[in-house]
């Protein structure tokens, strides 16, 4: 495995070089198993979905470009 660990985040944008061309990719879904292993479906335009496991050489082919921003909203207390 490579020393560069790419986190797999649902909704994140990645970059991957395929045949000398840089492609931007989107993680469309993730599954976190009971063991803590993260598996993701990554979509590259023009290619089939790739099922990737975090921490593998295959995952490290992707470079994280942008991750989604979440806003935590607090529930208002009833007065």
Short mmCIF file of N, CA and C in Angstrom, two decimals:
data_model
loop_
_atom_site.label_atom_id
_atom_site.label_comp_id
_atom_site.label_asym_id
_atom_site.label_seq_id
_atom_site.Cartn_x
_atom_site.Cartn_y
_atom_site.Cartn_z
N UNK A 1 0.83 -1.19 0.00
CA UNK A 1 0.00 0.00 0.00
C UNK A 1 0.87 1.24 0.00
N UNK A 2 0.32 2.30 -0.56
CA UNK A 2 1.00 3.57 -0.61
C UNK A 2 0.93 4.26 0.75
N UNK A 3 1.88 5.17 1.00
CA UNK A 3 1.87 5.90 2.27
C UNK A 3 0.83 7.01 2.26
N UNK A 4 0.35 7.41 1.08
CA UNK A 4 -0.67 8.45 0.95
C UNK A 4 -2.04 7.82 1.09
N UNK A 5 -2.73 8.06 2.19
CA UNK A 5 -4.04 7.48 2.42
C UNK A 5 -5.13 8.46 2.01
N UNK A 6 -5.93 8.09 1.03
CA UNK A 6 -7.02 8.92 0.57
C UNK A 6 -8.30 8.55 1.31
N UNK A 7 -8.91 9.51 2.03
CA UNK A 7 -10.17 9.21 2.71
C UNK A 7 -11.31 9.14 1.69
N UNK A 8 -12.24 8.23 1.88
CA UNK A 8 -13.40 8.12 1.00
C UNK A 8 -14.58 8.76 1.70
N UNK A 9 -15.10 9.85 1.10
CA UNK A 9 -16.15 10.65 1.71
C UNK A 9 -17.30 10.77 0.72
N UNK A 10 -18.51 10.44 1.16
CA UNK A 10 -19.68 10.55 0.29
C UNK A 10 -19.88 12.01 -0.10
N UNK A 11 -20.02 12.26 -1.40
CA UNK A 11 -20.22 13.60 -1.90
C UNK A 11 -18.94 14.34 -2.23
N UNK A 12 -17.79 13.74 -1.98
CA UNK A 12 -16.51 14.39 -2.25
C UNK A 12 -16.15 14.29 -3.72
N UNK A 13 -15.32 15.23 -4.17
CA UNK A 13 -14.82 15.25 -5.55
C UNK A 13 -13.35 14.85 -5.51
N UNK A 14 -12.98 13.96 -6.41
CA UNK A 14 -11.62 13.45 -6.51
C UNK A 14 -11.09 13.68 -7.90
N UNK A 15 -9.77 13.54 -8.05
CA UNK A 15 -9.15 13.60 -9.37
C UNK A 15 -8.36 12.31 -9.56
N UNK A 16 -8.43 11.76 -10.77
CA UNK A 16 -7.71 10.53 -11.10
C UNK A 16 -7.20 10.67 -12.53
N UNK A 17 -5.96 10.28 -12.75
CA UNK A 17 -5.39 10.32 -14.09
C UNK A 17 -5.63 8.97 -14.76
N UNK A 18 -6.26 9.01 -15.93
CA UNK A 18 -6.54 7.80 -16.71
C UNK A 18 -5.99 8.03 -18.11
N UNK A 19 -5.03 7.19 -18.49
CA UNK A 19 -4.39 7.28 -19.81
C UNK A 19 -3.88 8.69 -20.11
N UNK A 20 -3.26 9.32 -19.10
CA UNK A 20 -2.67 10.64 -19.29
C UNK A 20 -3.64 11.81 -19.23
N UNK A 21 -4.92 11.54 -18.96
CA UNK A 21 -5.92 12.60 -18.88
C UNK A 21 -6.45 12.68 -17.45
N UNK A 22 -6.50 13.90 -16.90
CA UNK A 22 -7.04 14.09 -15.55
C UNK A 22 -8.56 14.09 -15.60
N UNK A 23 -9.17 13.26 -14.78
CA UNK A 23 -10.63 13.17 -14.68
C UNK A 23 -11.05 13.58 -13.27
N UNK A 24 -12.11 14.36 -13.17
CA UNK A 24 -12.69 14.66 -11.87
C UNK A 24 -13.80 13.64 -11.63
N UNK A 25 -13.84 13.10 -10.43
CA UNK A 25 -14.73 11.99 -10.09
C UNK A 25 -15.56 12.37 -8.87
N UNK A 26 -16.71 11.72 -8.71
CA UNK A 26 -17.59 11.99 -7.58
C UNK A 26 -17.87 10.71 -6.81
N UNK A 27 -17.74 10.77 -5.50
CA UNK A 27 -18.10 9.65 -4.64
C UNK A 27 -19.60 9.74 -4.40
N UNK A 28 -20.35 8.79 -4.97
CA UNK A 28 -21.81 8.86 -4.91
C UNK A 28 -22.40 8.11 -3.72
N UNK A 29 -21.61 7.33 -3.04
CA UNK A 29 -22.13 6.63 -1.87
C UNK A 29 -21.05 5.86 -1.15
N UNK A 30 -21.22 5.71 0.15
CA UNK A 30 -20.26 4.94 0.94
C UNK A 30 -21.01 3.99 1.86
N UNK A 31 -20.30 2.94 2.27
CA UNK A 31 -20.83 2.00 3.25
C UNK A 31 -19.73 1.79 4.29
N UNK A 32 -20.10 1.93 5.56
CA UNK A 32 -19.16 1.67 6.64
C UNK A 32 -19.60 0.38 7.30
N UNK A 33 -18.76 -0.63 7.18
CA UNK A 33 -19.10 -1.94 7.73
C UNK A 33 -18.85 -1.97 9.23
N UNK A 34 -19.36 -2.99 9.89
CA UNK A 34 -19.22 -3.12 11.34
C UNK A 34 -17.76 -3.13 11.77
N UNK A 35 -16.89 -3.63 10.91
CA UNK A 35 -15.45 -3.68 11.20
C UNK A 35 -14.79 -2.31 11.05
N UNK A 36 -15.54 -1.31 10.53
CA UNK A 36 -14.99 0.03 10.32
C UNK A 36 -14.45 0.25 8.93
N UNK A 37 -14.47 -0.79 8.10
CA UNK A 37 -13.98 -0.69 6.72
C UNK A 37 -14.94 0.17 5.90
N UNK A 38 -14.40 1.13 5.14
CA UNK A 38 -15.20 2.02 4.30
C UNK A 38 -15.08 1.58 2.85
N UNK A 39 -16.23 1.38 2.22
CA UNK A 39 -16.28 1.02 0.80
C UNK A 39 -17.13 2.08 0.10
N UNK A 40 -16.65 2.54 -1.06
CA UNK A 40 -17.33 3.63 -1.76
C UNK A 40 -17.56 3.30 -3.22
N UNK A 41 -18.60 3.91 -3.79
CA UNK A 41 -18.84 3.88 -5.23
C UNK A 41 -18.41 5.24 -5.77
N UNK A 42 -17.46 5.21 -6.70
CA UNK A 42 -16.95 6.45 -7.27
C UNK A 42 -17.28 6.47 -8.76
N UNK A 43 -17.87 7.58 -9.20
CA UNK A 43 -18.27 7.71 -10.60
C UNK A 43 -17.29 8.60 -11.35
N UNK A 44 -16.77 8.05 -12.44
CA UNK A 44 -15.91 8.79 -13.37
C UNK A 44 -16.70 8.89 -14.67
N UNK A 45 -16.91 10.10 -15.19
CA UNK A 45 -17.70 10.29 -16.39
C UNK A 45 -17.19 9.42 -17.52
N UNK A 46 -18.10 8.66 -18.15
CA UNK A 46 -17.74 7.82 -19.28
C UNK A 46 -17.28 6.42 -18.89
N UNK A 47 -17.20 6.14 -17.59
CA UNK A 47 -16.77 4.84 -17.10
C UNK A 47 -17.82 4.27 -16.14
N UNK A 48 -17.76 2.97 -15.93
CA UNK A 48 -18.66 2.33 -14.97
C UNK A 48 -18.28 2.75 -13.54
N UNK A 49 -19.23 2.65 -12.62
CA UNK A 49 -18.94 2.94 -11.22
C UNK A 49 -17.79 2.06 -10.74
N UNK A 50 -16.91 2.65 -9.93
CA UNK A 50 -15.82 1.88 -9.34
C UNK A 50 -16.14 1.65 -7.88
N UNK A 51 -16.05 0.42 -7.44
CA UNK A 51 -16.20 0.11 -6.02
C UNK A 51 -14.80 0.08 -5.42
N UNK A 52 -14.55 0.97 -4.45
CA UNK A 52 -13.21 1.17 -3.92
C UNK A 52 -13.24 1.01 -2.40
N UNK A 53 -12.23 0.34 -1.86
CA UNK A 53 -12.11 0.19 -0.41
C UNK A 53 -11.04 1.14 0.11
N UNK A 54 -11.37 1.88 1.17
CA UNK A 54 -10.42 2.82 1.76
C UNK A 54 -9.17 2.11 2.26
N UNK A 55 -8.02 2.74 2.04
CA UNK A 55 -6.76 2.19 2.51
C UNK A 55 -6.07 1.27 1.53
N UNK A 56 -6.62 1.10 0.34
CA UNK A 56 -6.01 0.23 -0.67
C UNK A 56 -5.26 1.08 -1.69
N UNK A 57 -4.42 0.42 -2.50
CA UNK A 57 -3.71 1.12 -3.57
C UNK A 57 -4.70 1.71 -4.57
N UNK A 58 -5.81 1.01 -4.81
CA UNK A 58 -6.82 1.50 -5.74
C UNK A 58 -7.39 2.84 -5.24
N UNK A 59 -7.65 2.96 -3.94
CA UNK A 59 -8.18 4.20 -3.38
C UNK A 59 -7.15 5.32 -3.47
N UNK A 60 -5.88 4.97 -3.35
CA UNK A 60 -4.83 5.97 -3.38
C UNK A 60 -4.56 6.52 -4.78
N UNK A 61 -5.19 5.94 -5.81
CA UNK A 61 -5.10 6.49 -7.17
C UNK A 61 -5.91 7.77 -7.28
N UNK A 62 -6.81 8.01 -6.32
CA UNK A 62 -7.68 9.18 -6.32
C UNK A 62 -7.08 10.24 -5.40
N UNK A 63 -7.13 11.49 -5.83
CA UNK A 63 -6.68 12.62 -5.02
C UNK A 63 -7.91 13.43 -4.62
N UNK A 64 -8.09 13.64 -3.33
CA UNK A 64 -9.23 14.41 -2.83
C UNK A 64 -9.07 15.87 -3.24
N UNK A 65 -10.08 16.38 -3.96
CA UNK A 65 -10.08 17.77 -4.42
C UNK A 65 -10.94 18.63 -3.49
N UNK A 66 -12.14 18.13 -3.18
CA UNK A 66 -13.08 18.90 -2.38
C UNK A 66 -14.02 17.96 -1.64
N UNK A 67 -14.25 18.25 -0.38
CA UNK A 67 -15.22 17.45 0.38
C UNK A 67 -16.44 18.31 0.67
N UNK A 68 -17.60 17.69 0.88
CA UNK A 68 -18.81 18.47 1.10
C UNK A 68 -18.74 19.23 2.43
N UNK A 69 -19.45 20.35 2.48
CA UNK A 69 -19.51 21.15 3.69
C UNK A 69 -20.87 20.89 4.33
N UNK A 70 -20.83 20.50 5.58
CA UNK A 70 -22.07 20.23 6.30
C UNK A 70 -22.30 21.32 7.32
N UNK A 71 -23.54 21.72 7.44
CA UNK A 71 -23.90 22.70 8.46
C UNK A 71 -24.77 22.00 9.48
N UNK A 72 -24.30 21.97 10.71
CA UNK A 72 -25.08 21.33 11.77
C UNK A 72 -26.11 22.32 12.26
N UNK A 73 -27.38 21.96 12.15
CA UNK A 73 -28.46 22.84 12.58
C UNK A 73 -29.00 22.35 13.92
N UNK A 74 -29.14 23.28 14.80
CA UNK A 74 -29.68 22.96 16.12
C UNK A 74 -31.18 23.08 16.09
N UNK A 75 -31.83 22.17 16.78
CA UNK A 75 -33.28 22.25 16.90
C UNK A 75 -33.64 23.34 17.90
N UNK A 76 -34.64 24.12 17.56
CA UNK A 76 -35.08 25.16 18.47
C UNK A 76 -35.92 24.54 19.59
N UNK A 77 -35.70 25.01 20.78
CA UNK A 77 -36.47 24.52 21.91
C UNK A 77 -37.86 25.15 21.89
N UNK A 78 -38.83 24.35 22.23
CA UNK A 78 -40.19 24.87 22.32
C UNK A 78 -40.28 25.80 23.52
N UNK A 79 -40.93 26.95 23.35
CA UNK A 79 -41.03 27.90 24.46
C UNK A 79 -42.30 27.71 25.23
#
